[in-house]
Amino acid sequence: MQNLERAIETTERIRDALTSEIEIARGERILIRNIDVEGLHARAAKRNEFNQRTAILQQSLATELAAVAQEMGSQDVTLDGLTARSPVLGRRISAVLAEVRALASSLSELDSMNRMLGQRALSYVRAHLAVLSPKPAAYDRRGAMGSDARTSTTVVRVL
């Protein structure tokens, strides 16, 4: 059951990474509110590092659980099977995985909220820019009709 203990430790590291990422994601709202472009770029780089670290941990967990399945003489690993084989460790990994699921759901909700706030900030910036540089109502600087006006589709034959 040494592989199962390693799997539990890996799952706990994933849980800890998610916990810290949630705290960082909560602070992202301030960057969006202040339209801090440099801060948002730095935050995106940190999120990319988190995604890479977590992907490595998930791959490690999959390898460890495959080793547990091999120890059990099975191709699949289920929480019920782990609990039947080792009640204490089975309940422990089940509890940690439940925490990971809850934290992943919370992070997803925070990301959705931050995306919505980002879209709202973008619409304010676009509206502000539209006020600063409005489209001409009649003619552009070359004397042509505005882009919203219809152009003629008449074909003229030149002899």
Short mmCIF file of N, CA and C in Angstrom, two decimals:
data_model
loop_
_atom_site.label_atom_id
_atom_site.label_comp_id
_atom_site.label_asym_id
_atom_site.label_seq_id
_atom_site.Cartn_x
_atom_site.Cartn_y
_atom_site.Cartn_z
N MET A 1 0.81 -1.21 0.00
CA MET A 1 0.00 0.00 0.00
C MET A 1 0.85 1.27 0.00
N GLN A 2 2.12 1.09 -0.25
CA GLN A 2 3.00 2.24 -0.31
C GLN A 2 2.62 3.16 -1.48
N ASN A 3 2.18 2.57 -2.60
CA ASN A 3 1.76 3.38 -3.74
C ASN A 3 0.51 4.19 -3.41
N LEU A 4 -0.39 3.61 -2.62
CA LEU A 4 -1.60 4.32 -2.23
C LEU A 4 -1.25 5.51 -1.33
N GLU A 5 -0.29 5.32 -0.44
CA GLU A 5 0.14 6.44 0.41
C GLU A 5 0.77 7.55 -0.42
N ARG A 6 1.54 7.18 -1.45
CA ARG A 6 2.11 8.18 -2.34
C ARG A 6 1.01 8.89 -3.12
N ALA A 7 -0.01 8.15 -3.53
CA ALA A 7 -1.14 8.75 -4.25
C ALA A 7 -1.87 9.75 -3.35
N ILE A 8 -2.01 9.41 -2.09
CA ILE A 8 -2.66 10.33 -1.15
C ILE A 8 -1.82 11.60 -0.99
N GLU A 9 -0.51 11.45 -0.87
CA GLU A 9 0.37 12.61 -0.75
C GLU A 9 0.29 13.50 -1.99
N THR A 10 0.25 12.88 -3.16
CA THR A 10 0.13 13.65 -4.40
C THR A 10 -1.20 14.39 -4.46
N THR A 11 -2.26 13.71 -4.05
CA THR A 11 -3.58 14.34 -4.03
C THR A 11 -3.61 15.51 -3.06
N GLU A 12 -2.93 15.37 -1.93
CA GLU A 12 -2.85 16.47 -0.97
C GLU A 12 -2.07 17.65 -1.54
N ARG A 13 -1.04 17.38 -2.34
CA ARG A 13 -0.30 18.47 -2.98
C ARG A 13 -1.18 19.18 -4.00
N ILE A 14 -2.00 18.42 -4.72
CA ILE A 14 -2.95 19.04 -5.67
C ILE A 14 -3.93 19.92 -4.90
N ARG A 15 -4.43 19.40 -3.78
CA ARG A 15 -5.37 20.18 -2.95
C ARG A 15 -4.73 21.47 -2.47
N ASP A 16 -3.49 21.39 -2.00
CA ASP A 16 -2.80 22.59 -1.51
C ASP A 16 -2.56 23.60 -2.63
N ALA A 17 -2.22 23.10 -3.81
CA ALA A 17 -2.02 24.00 -4.96
C ALA A 17 -3.32 24.69 -5.33
N LEU A 18 -4.42 23.96 -5.31
CA LEU A 18 -5.73 24.56 -5.62
C LEU A 18 -6.11 25.61 -4.57
N THR A 19 -5.83 25.32 -3.31
CA THR A 19 -6.16 26.26 -2.24
C THR A 19 -5.42 27.58 -2.44
N SER A 20 -4.13 27.50 -2.73
CA SER A 20 -3.37 28.74 -2.93
C SER A 20 -3.80 29.45 -4.22
N GLU A 21 -4.15 28.70 -5.25
CA GLU A 21 -4.59 29.32 -6.51
C GLU A 21 -5.93 30.04 -6.33
N ILE A 22 -6.79 29.50 -5.50
CA ILE A 22 -8.08 30.17 -5.23
C ILE A 22 -7.84 31.52 -4.56
N GLU A 23 -6.93 31.57 -3.61
CA GLU A 23 -6.62 32.84 -2.95
C GLU A 23 -6.07 33.86 -3.94
N ILE A 24 -5.22 33.40 -4.83
CA ILE A 24 -4.65 34.30 -5.84
C ILE A 24 -5.74 34.77 -6.81
N ALA A 25 -6.64 33.86 -7.19
CA ALA A 25 -7.72 34.20 -8.13
C ALA A 25 -8.67 35.22 -7.52
N ARG A 26 -8.85 35.18 -6.21
CA ARG A 26 -9.71 36.19 -5.57
C ARG A 26 -9.11 37.58 -5.69
N GLY A 27 -7.79 37.67 -5.65
CA GLY A 27 -7.11 38.95 -5.79
C GLY A 27 -7.10 39.47 -7.22
N GLU A 28 -7.43 38.61 -8.16
CA GLU A 28 -7.43 39.00 -9.57
C GLU A 28 -8.49 40.06 -9.85
N ARG A 29 -9.55 40.09 -9.07
CA ARG A 29 -10.62 41.08 -9.27
C ARG A 29 -10.09 42.50 -9.15
N ILE A 30 -9.15 42.69 -8.24
CA ILE A 30 -8.58 44.03 -8.05
C ILE A 30 -7.82 44.45 -9.30
N LEU A 31 -7.08 43.51 -9.90
CA LEU A 31 -6.35 43.81 -11.13
C LEU A 31 -7.31 44.17 -12.25
N ILE A 32 -8.41 43.46 -12.34
CA ILE A 32 -9.40 43.73 -13.38
C ILE A 32 -10.06 45.09 -13.14
N ARG A 33 -10.42 45.35 -11.89
CA ARG A 33 -11.08 46.61 -11.56
C ARG A 33 -10.19 47.80 -11.87
N ASN A 34 -8.89 47.66 -11.61
CA ASN A 34 -7.95 48.75 -11.86
C ASN A 34 -7.42 48.76 -13.30
N ILE A 35 -7.85 47.79 -14.09
CA ILE A 35 -7.39 47.61 -15.47
C ILE A 35 -5.85 47.66 -15.50
N ASP A 36 -5.26 46.84 -14.64
CA ASP A 36 -3.80 46.73 -14.51
C ASP A 36 -3.30 45.70 -15.52
N VAL A 37 -2.93 46.16 -16.70
CA VAL A 37 -2.55 45.26 -17.79
C VAL A 37 -1.31 44.45 -17.43
N GLU A 38 -0.29 45.11 -16.89
CA GLU A 38 0.93 44.40 -16.52
C GLU A 38 0.66 43.36 -15.44
N GLY A 39 -0.15 43.74 -14.47
CA GLY A 39 -0.51 42.80 -13.40
C GLY A 39 -1.28 41.61 -13.94
N LEU A 40 -2.18 41.85 -14.90
CA LEU A 40 -2.95 40.76 -15.49
C LEU A 40 -2.06 39.83 -16.31
N HIS A 41 -1.07 40.40 -17.00
CA HIS A 41 -0.14 39.55 -17.75
C HIS A 41 0.70 38.70 -16.80
N ALA A 42 1.16 39.30 -15.70
CA ALA A 42 1.93 38.54 -14.71
C ALA A 42 1.06 37.45 -14.09
N ARG A 43 -0.19 37.78 -13.85
CA ARG A 43 -1.13 36.81 -13.28
C ARG A 43 -1.36 35.65 -14.25
N ALA A 44 -1.46 35.95 -15.54
CA ALA A 44 -1.65 34.90 -16.55
C ALA A 44 -0.44 33.98 -16.59
N ALA A 45 0.76 34.53 -16.43
CA ALA A 45 1.97 33.70 -16.41
C ALA A 45 1.97 32.79 -15.19
N LYS A 46 1.54 33.33 -14.03
CA LYS A 46 1.46 32.50 -12.82
C LYS A 46 0.42 31.39 -12.98
N ARG A 47 -0.70 31.70 -13.63
CA ARG A 47 -1.73 30.68 -13.84
C ARG A 47 -1.20 29.58 -14.76
N ASN A 48 -0.43 29.97 -15.77
CA ASN A 48 0.16 28.99 -16.67
C ASN A 48 1.11 28.06 -15.89
N GLU A 49 1.91 28.62 -14.99
CA GLU A 49 2.79 27.80 -14.16
C GLU A 49 1.98 26.85 -13.28
N PHE A 50 0.89 27.36 -12.70
CA PHE A 50 0.01 26.51 -11.89
C PHE A 50 -0.55 25.37 -12.72
N ASN A 51 -1.02 25.68 -13.93
CA ASN A 51 -1.58 24.64 -14.79
C ASN A 51 -0.54 23.58 -15.12
N GLN A 52 0.69 23.99 -15.39
CA GLN A 52 1.74 23.03 -15.70
C GLN A 52 2.08 22.16 -14.49
N ARG A 53 2.21 22.80 -13.31
CA ARG A 53 2.51 22.05 -12.09
C ARG A 53 1.41 21.04 -11.79
N THR A 54 0.17 21.49 -11.93
CA THR A 54 -0.96 20.62 -11.63
C THR A 54 -1.05 19.47 -12.62
N ALA A 55 -0.76 19.74 -13.88
CA ALA A 55 -0.78 18.67 -14.89
C ALA A 55 0.26 17.60 -14.56
N ILE A 56 1.43 18.03 -14.10
CA ILE A 56 2.47 17.07 -13.71
C ILE A 56 2.00 16.26 -12.51
N LEU A 57 1.38 16.92 -11.53
CA LEU A 57 0.87 16.21 -10.36
C LEU A 57 -0.23 15.23 -10.74
N GLN A 58 -1.11 15.62 -11.66
CA GLN A 58 -2.18 14.72 -12.09
C GLN A 58 -1.60 13.49 -12.80
N GLN A 59 -0.58 13.71 -13.61
CA GLN A 59 0.06 12.58 -14.30
C GLN A 59 0.72 11.65 -13.28
N SER A 60 1.36 12.23 -12.29
CA SER A 60 1.97 11.44 -11.23
C SER A 60 0.92 10.64 -10.46
N LEU A 61 -0.21 11.28 -10.18
CA LEU A 61 -1.30 10.59 -9.48
C LEU A 61 -1.83 9.42 -10.31
N ALA A 62 -1.97 9.64 -11.61
CA ALA A 62 -2.44 8.56 -12.49
C ALA A 62 -1.47 7.39 -12.48
N THR A 63 -0.18 7.68 -12.50
CA THR A 63 0.84 6.62 -12.46
C THR A 63 0.78 5.86 -11.14
N GLU A 64 0.63 6.60 -10.05
CA GLU A 64 0.57 5.96 -8.73
C GLU A 64 -0.69 5.11 -8.58
N LEU A 65 -1.81 5.60 -9.10
CA LEU A 65 -3.04 4.81 -9.02
C LEU A 65 -2.97 3.59 -9.92
N ALA A 66 -2.27 3.68 -11.04
CA ALA A 66 -2.07 2.51 -11.90
C ALA A 66 -1.23 1.46 -11.16
N ALA A 67 -0.24 1.92 -10.40
CA ALA A 67 0.56 1.00 -9.60
C ALA A 67 -0.28 0.35 -8.50
N VAL A 68 -1.19 1.12 -7.91
CA VAL A 68 -2.10 0.56 -6.90
C VAL A 68 -2.98 -0.51 -7.53
N ALA A 69 -3.49 -0.23 -8.73
CA ALA A 69 -4.33 -1.21 -9.43
C ALA A 69 -3.54 -2.49 -9.71
N GLN A 70 -2.29 -2.33 -10.08
CA GLN A 70 -1.46 -3.51 -10.34
C GLN A 70 -1.24 -4.31 -9.07
N GLU A 71 -1.03 -3.61 -7.94
CA GLU A 71 -0.88 -4.29 -6.65
C GLU A 71 -2.14 -5.08 -6.30
N MET A 72 -3.29 -4.50 -6.64
CA MET A 72 -4.56 -5.15 -6.32
C MET A 72 -4.90 -6.24 -7.33
N GLY A 73 -4.15 -6.30 -8.43
CA GLY A 73 -4.44 -7.30 -9.46
C GLY A 73 -5.66 -6.94 -10.28
N SER A 74 -5.87 -5.66 -10.48
CA SER A 74 -7.03 -5.19 -11.22
C SER A 74 -6.57 -4.15 -12.25
N GLN A 75 -7.44 -3.87 -13.21
CA GLN A 75 -7.14 -2.82 -14.18
C GLN A 75 -7.69 -1.47 -13.73
N ASP A 76 -8.73 -1.51 -12.93
CA ASP A 76 -9.39 -0.29 -12.47
C ASP A 76 -9.15 -0.08 -10.98
N VAL A 77 -9.20 1.18 -10.59
CA VAL A 77 -9.14 1.54 -9.18
C VAL A 77 -10.39 2.34 -8.88
N THR A 78 -11.16 1.88 -7.92
CA THR A 78 -12.34 2.62 -7.48
C THR A 78 -12.18 2.96 -6.01
N LEU A 79 -12.89 3.98 -5.58
CA LEU A 79 -12.82 4.35 -4.17
C LEU A 79 -13.40 3.24 -3.29
N ASP A 80 -14.46 2.60 -3.78
CA ASP A 80 -15.04 1.48 -3.02
C ASP A 80 -14.04 0.34 -2.91
N GLY A 81 -13.34 0.06 -4.00
CA GLY A 81 -12.34 -1.01 -3.97
C GLY A 81 -11.19 -0.69 -3.04
N LEU A 82 -10.75 0.56 -3.05
CA LEU A 82 -9.67 0.97 -2.15
C LEU A 82 -10.11 0.90 -0.69
N THR A 83 -11.34 1.32 -0.42
CA THR A 83 -11.86 1.29 0.94
C THR A 83 -12.02 -0.15 1.43
N ALA A 84 -12.43 -1.05 0.54
CA ALA A 84 -12.56 -2.46 0.92
C ALA A 84 -11.19 -3.07 1.20
N ARG A 85 -10.20 -2.68 0.42
CA ARG A 85 -8.85 -3.24 0.57
C ARG A 85 -8.13 -2.66 1.78
N SER A 86 -8.23 -1.36 1.96
CA SER A 86 -7.58 -0.68 3.08
C SER A 86 -8.52 0.42 3.57
N PRO A 87 -9.35 0.12 4.56
CA PRO A 87 -10.39 1.06 4.99
C PRO A 87 -9.86 2.45 5.39
N VAL A 88 -8.77 2.49 6.13
CA VAL A 88 -8.26 3.78 6.60
C VAL A 88 -7.75 4.62 5.43
N LEU A 89 -6.90 4.03 4.61
CA LEU A 89 -6.34 4.77 3.47
C LEU A 89 -7.41 5.07 2.42
N GLY A 90 -8.35 4.16 2.24
CA GLY A 90 -9.43 4.37 1.28
C GLY A 90 -10.30 5.55 1.66
N ARG A 91 -10.65 5.64 2.94
CA ARG A 91 -11.44 6.79 3.40
C ARG A 91 -10.65 8.09 3.29
N ARG A 92 -9.35 7.99 3.58
CA ARG A 92 -8.51 9.19 3.53
C ARG A 92 -8.41 9.73 2.10
N ILE A 93 -8.13 8.86 1.13
CA ILE A 93 -8.02 9.36 -0.25
C ILE A 93 -9.37 9.83 -0.77
N SER A 94 -10.44 9.18 -0.31
CA SER A 94 -11.78 9.60 -0.71
C SER A 94 -12.07 11.01 -0.20
N ALA A 95 -11.69 11.28 1.05
CA ALA A 95 -11.92 12.61 1.63
C ALA A 95 -11.08 13.67 0.92
N VAL A 96 -9.83 13.35 0.63
CA VAL A 96 -8.96 14.33 -0.02
C VAL A 96 -9.44 14.60 -1.45
N LEU A 97 -9.87 13.56 -2.16
CA LEU A 97 -10.40 13.75 -3.51
C LEU A 97 -11.68 14.59 -3.49
N ALA A 98 -12.51 14.42 -2.45
CA ALA A 98 -13.72 15.24 -2.33
C ALA A 98 -13.34 16.71 -2.13
N GLU A 99 -12.29 16.96 -1.34
CA GLU A 99 -11.83 18.33 -1.16
C GLU A 99 -11.31 18.91 -2.48
N VAL A 100 -10.57 18.09 -3.23
CA VAL A 100 -10.04 18.55 -4.52
C VAL A 100 -11.18 18.90 -5.47
N ARG A 101 -12.22 18.07 -5.51
CA ARG A 101 -13.37 18.36 -6.38
C ARG A 101 -14.04 19.67 -5.98
N ALA A 102 -14.23 19.88 -4.68
CA ALA A 102 -14.87 21.11 -4.20
C ALA A 102 -14.01 22.34 -4.53
N LEU A 103 -12.71 22.22 -4.33
CA LEU A 103 -11.82 23.34 -4.62
C LEU A 103 -11.76 23.64 -6.12
N ALA A 104 -11.75 22.59 -6.93
CA ALA A 104 -11.74 22.79 -8.39
C ALA A 104 -13.02 23.48 -8.84
N SER A 105 -14.13 23.12 -8.23
CA SER A 105 -15.40 23.77 -8.55
C SER A 105 -15.38 25.24 -8.14
N SER A 106 -14.83 25.53 -6.97
CA SER A 106 -14.73 26.92 -6.52
C SER A 106 -13.84 27.74 -7.44
N LEU A 107 -12.72 27.15 -7.87
CA LEU A 107 -11.82 27.86 -8.78
C LEU A 107 -12.50 28.12 -10.12
N SER A 108 -13.28 27.17 -10.57
CA SER A 108 -14.01 27.35 -11.83
C SER A 108 -15.02 28.49 -11.72
N GLU A 109 -15.72 28.56 -10.59
CA GLU A 109 -16.68 29.66 -10.37
C GLU A 109 -15.97 31.01 -10.32
N LEU A 110 -14.82 31.05 -9.63
CA LEU A 110 -14.06 32.30 -9.57
C LEU A 110 -13.58 32.71 -10.95
N ASP A 111 -13.13 31.75 -11.73
CA ASP A 111 -12.68 32.05 -13.09
C ASP A 111 -13.83 32.59 -13.94
N SER A 112 -15.01 32.02 -13.78
CA SER A 112 -16.18 32.52 -14.52
C SER A 112 -16.51 33.95 -14.12
N MET A 113 -16.46 34.22 -12.84
CA MET A 113 -16.73 35.57 -12.34
C MET A 113 -15.68 36.55 -12.86
N ASN A 114 -14.42 36.16 -12.81
CA ASN A 114 -13.35 37.03 -13.30
C ASN A 114 -13.46 37.27 -14.80
N ARG A 115 -13.86 36.23 -15.54
CA ARG A 115 -14.07 36.40 -16.99
C ARG A 115 -15.18 37.41 -17.25
N MET A 116 -16.27 37.29 -16.49
CA MET A 116 -17.39 38.21 -16.65
C MET A 116 -16.95 39.65 -16.32
N LEU A 117 -16.20 39.81 -15.24
CA LEU A 117 -15.72 41.14 -14.87
C LEU A 117 -14.76 41.68 -15.93
N GLY A 118 -13.94 40.81 -16.49
CA GLY A 118 -13.03 41.23 -17.56
C GLY A 118 -13.78 41.68 -18.80
N GLN A 119 -14.84 40.96 -19.16
CA GLN A 119 -15.66 41.35 -20.31
C GLN A 119 -16.34 42.69 -20.05
N ARG A 120 -16.79 42.89 -18.83
CA ARG A 120 -17.43 44.17 -18.49
C ARG A 120 -16.42 45.31 -18.57
N ALA A 121 -15.22 45.09 -18.05
CA ALA A 121 -14.18 46.12 -18.13
C ALA A 121 -13.82 46.42 -19.58
N LEU A 122 -13.77 45.38 -20.41
CA LEU A 122 -13.47 45.58 -21.83
C LEU A 122 -14.55 46.41 -22.51
N SER A 123 -15.81 46.17 -22.16
CA SER A 123 -16.89 46.95 -22.77
C SER A 123 -16.80 48.42 -22.35
N TYR A 124 -16.40 48.69 -21.09
CA TYR A 124 -16.23 50.07 -20.66
C TYR A 124 -15.09 50.75 -21.42
N VAL A 125 -14.00 50.03 -21.61
CA VAL A 125 -12.86 50.60 -22.35
C VAL A 125 -13.26 50.89 -23.79
N ARG A 126 -13.97 49.96 -24.42
CA ARG A 126 -14.41 50.18 -25.80
C ARG A 126 -15.36 51.36 -25.90
N ALA A 127 -16.27 51.48 -24.94
CA ALA A 127 -17.21 52.61 -24.96
C ALA A 127 -16.45 53.93 -24.78
N HIS A 128 -15.47 53.93 -23.90
CA HIS A 128 -14.68 55.13 -23.68
C HIS A 128 -13.91 55.50 -24.94
N LEU A 129 -13.32 54.53 -25.60
CA LEU A 129 -12.59 54.80 -26.85
C LEU A 129 -13.52 55.27 -27.95
N ALA A 130 -14.74 54.74 -27.99
CA ALA A 130 -15.71 55.18 -29.00
C ALA A 130 -16.09 56.64 -28.80
N VAL A 131 -16.16 57.07 -27.55
CA VAL A 131 -16.47 58.47 -27.26
C VAL A 131 -15.29 59.36 -27.66
N LEU A 132 -14.08 58.88 -27.44
CA LEU A 132 -12.90 59.68 -27.76
C LEU A 132 -12.65 59.79 -29.26
N SER A 133 -13.03 58.79 -30.01
CA SER A 133 -12.82 58.83 -31.47
C SER A 133 -14.08 58.35 -32.18
N PRO A 134 -15.10 59.21 -32.23
CA PRO A 134 -16.37 58.80 -32.83
C PRO A 134 -16.25 58.65 -34.35
N LYS A 135 -17.13 57.85 -34.92
CA LYS A 135 -17.21 57.71 -36.38
C LYS A 135 -17.91 58.94 -36.94
N PRO A 136 -17.48 59.40 -38.10
CA PRO A 136 -18.15 60.57 -38.69
C PRO A 136 -19.58 60.20 -39.10
N ALA A 137 -20.47 61.15 -38.94
CA ALA A 137 -21.87 60.90 -39.26
C ALA A 137 -22.13 60.93 -40.76
N ALA A 138 -21.43 61.79 -41.48
CA ALA A 138 -21.72 61.94 -42.90
C ALA A 138 -20.55 61.48 -43.77
N TYR A 139 -19.40 62.12 -43.62
CA TYR A 139 -18.26 61.84 -44.49
C TYR A 139 -17.02 61.57 -43.65
N ASP A 140 -16.14 60.73 -44.19
CA ASP A 140 -14.87 60.53 -43.50
C ASP A 140 -13.88 61.58 -43.97
N ARG A 141 -12.65 61.48 -43.54
CA ARG A 141 -11.67 62.53 -43.86
C ARG A 141 -11.32 62.60 -45.34
N ARG A 142 -11.64 61.57 -46.12
CA ARG A 142 -11.38 61.59 -47.56
C ARG A 142 -12.61 62.05 -48.35
N GLY A 143 -13.69 62.32 -47.67
CA GLY A 143 -14.90 62.78 -48.34
C GLY A 143 -15.83 61.66 -48.75
N ALA A 144 -15.50 60.42 -48.40
CA ALA A 144 -16.36 59.29 -48.74
C ALA A 144 -17.44 59.13 -47.69
N MET A 145 -18.50 58.44 -48.06
CA MET A 145 -19.58 58.19 -47.11
C MET A 145 -19.05 57.31 -45.98
N GLY A 146 -19.68 57.40 -44.84
CA GLY A 146 -19.30 56.57 -43.71
C GLY A 146 -19.46 55.09 -44.02
N SER A 147 -18.84 54.24 -43.26
CA SER A 147 -18.85 52.80 -43.55
C SER A 147 -20.24 52.19 -43.40
N ASP A 148 -21.12 52.86 -42.67
CA ASP A 148 -22.46 52.32 -42.49
C ASP A 148 -23.36 52.60 -43.69
N ALA A 149 -22.97 53.58 -44.51
CA ALA A 149 -23.80 53.93 -45.67
C ALA A 149 -23.69 52.84 -46.73
N ARG A 150 -24.77 52.66 -47.48
CA ARG A 150 -24.77 51.65 -48.54
C ARG A 150 -24.02 52.17 -49.75
N THR A 151 -23.29 51.29 -50.37
CA THR A 151 -22.60 51.68 -51.60
C THR A 151 -23.43 51.25 -52.79
N SER A 152 -23.21 51.91 -53.89
CA SER A 152 -23.96 51.62 -55.11
C SER A 152 -23.47 50.32 -55.71
N THR A 153 -24.39 49.53 -56.19
CA THR A 153 -24.04 48.28 -56.87
C THR A 153 -24.32 48.36 -58.36
N THR A 154 -24.47 49.59 -58.88
CA THR A 154 -24.75 49.78 -60.30
C THR A 154 -23.50 49.46 -61.12
N VAL A 155 -23.68 48.69 -62.17
CA VAL A 155 -22.57 48.35 -63.05
C VAL A 155 -22.66 49.24 -64.27
N VAL A 156 -21.57 49.91 -64.59
CA VAL A 156 -21.52 50.80 -65.75
C VAL A 156 -20.61 50.17 -66.78
N ARG A 157 -21.10 50.14 -68.02
CA ARG A 157 -20.30 49.58 -69.10
C ARG A 157 -19.61 50.73 -69.81
N VAL A 158 -18.30 50.65 -69.88
CA VAL A 158 -17.52 51.71 -70.52
C VAL A 158 -17.12 51.22 -71.89
N LEU A 159 -17.41 52.07 -72.93
CA LEU A 159 -17.04 51.72 -74.31
C LEU A 159 -15.79 52.40 -74.73
#
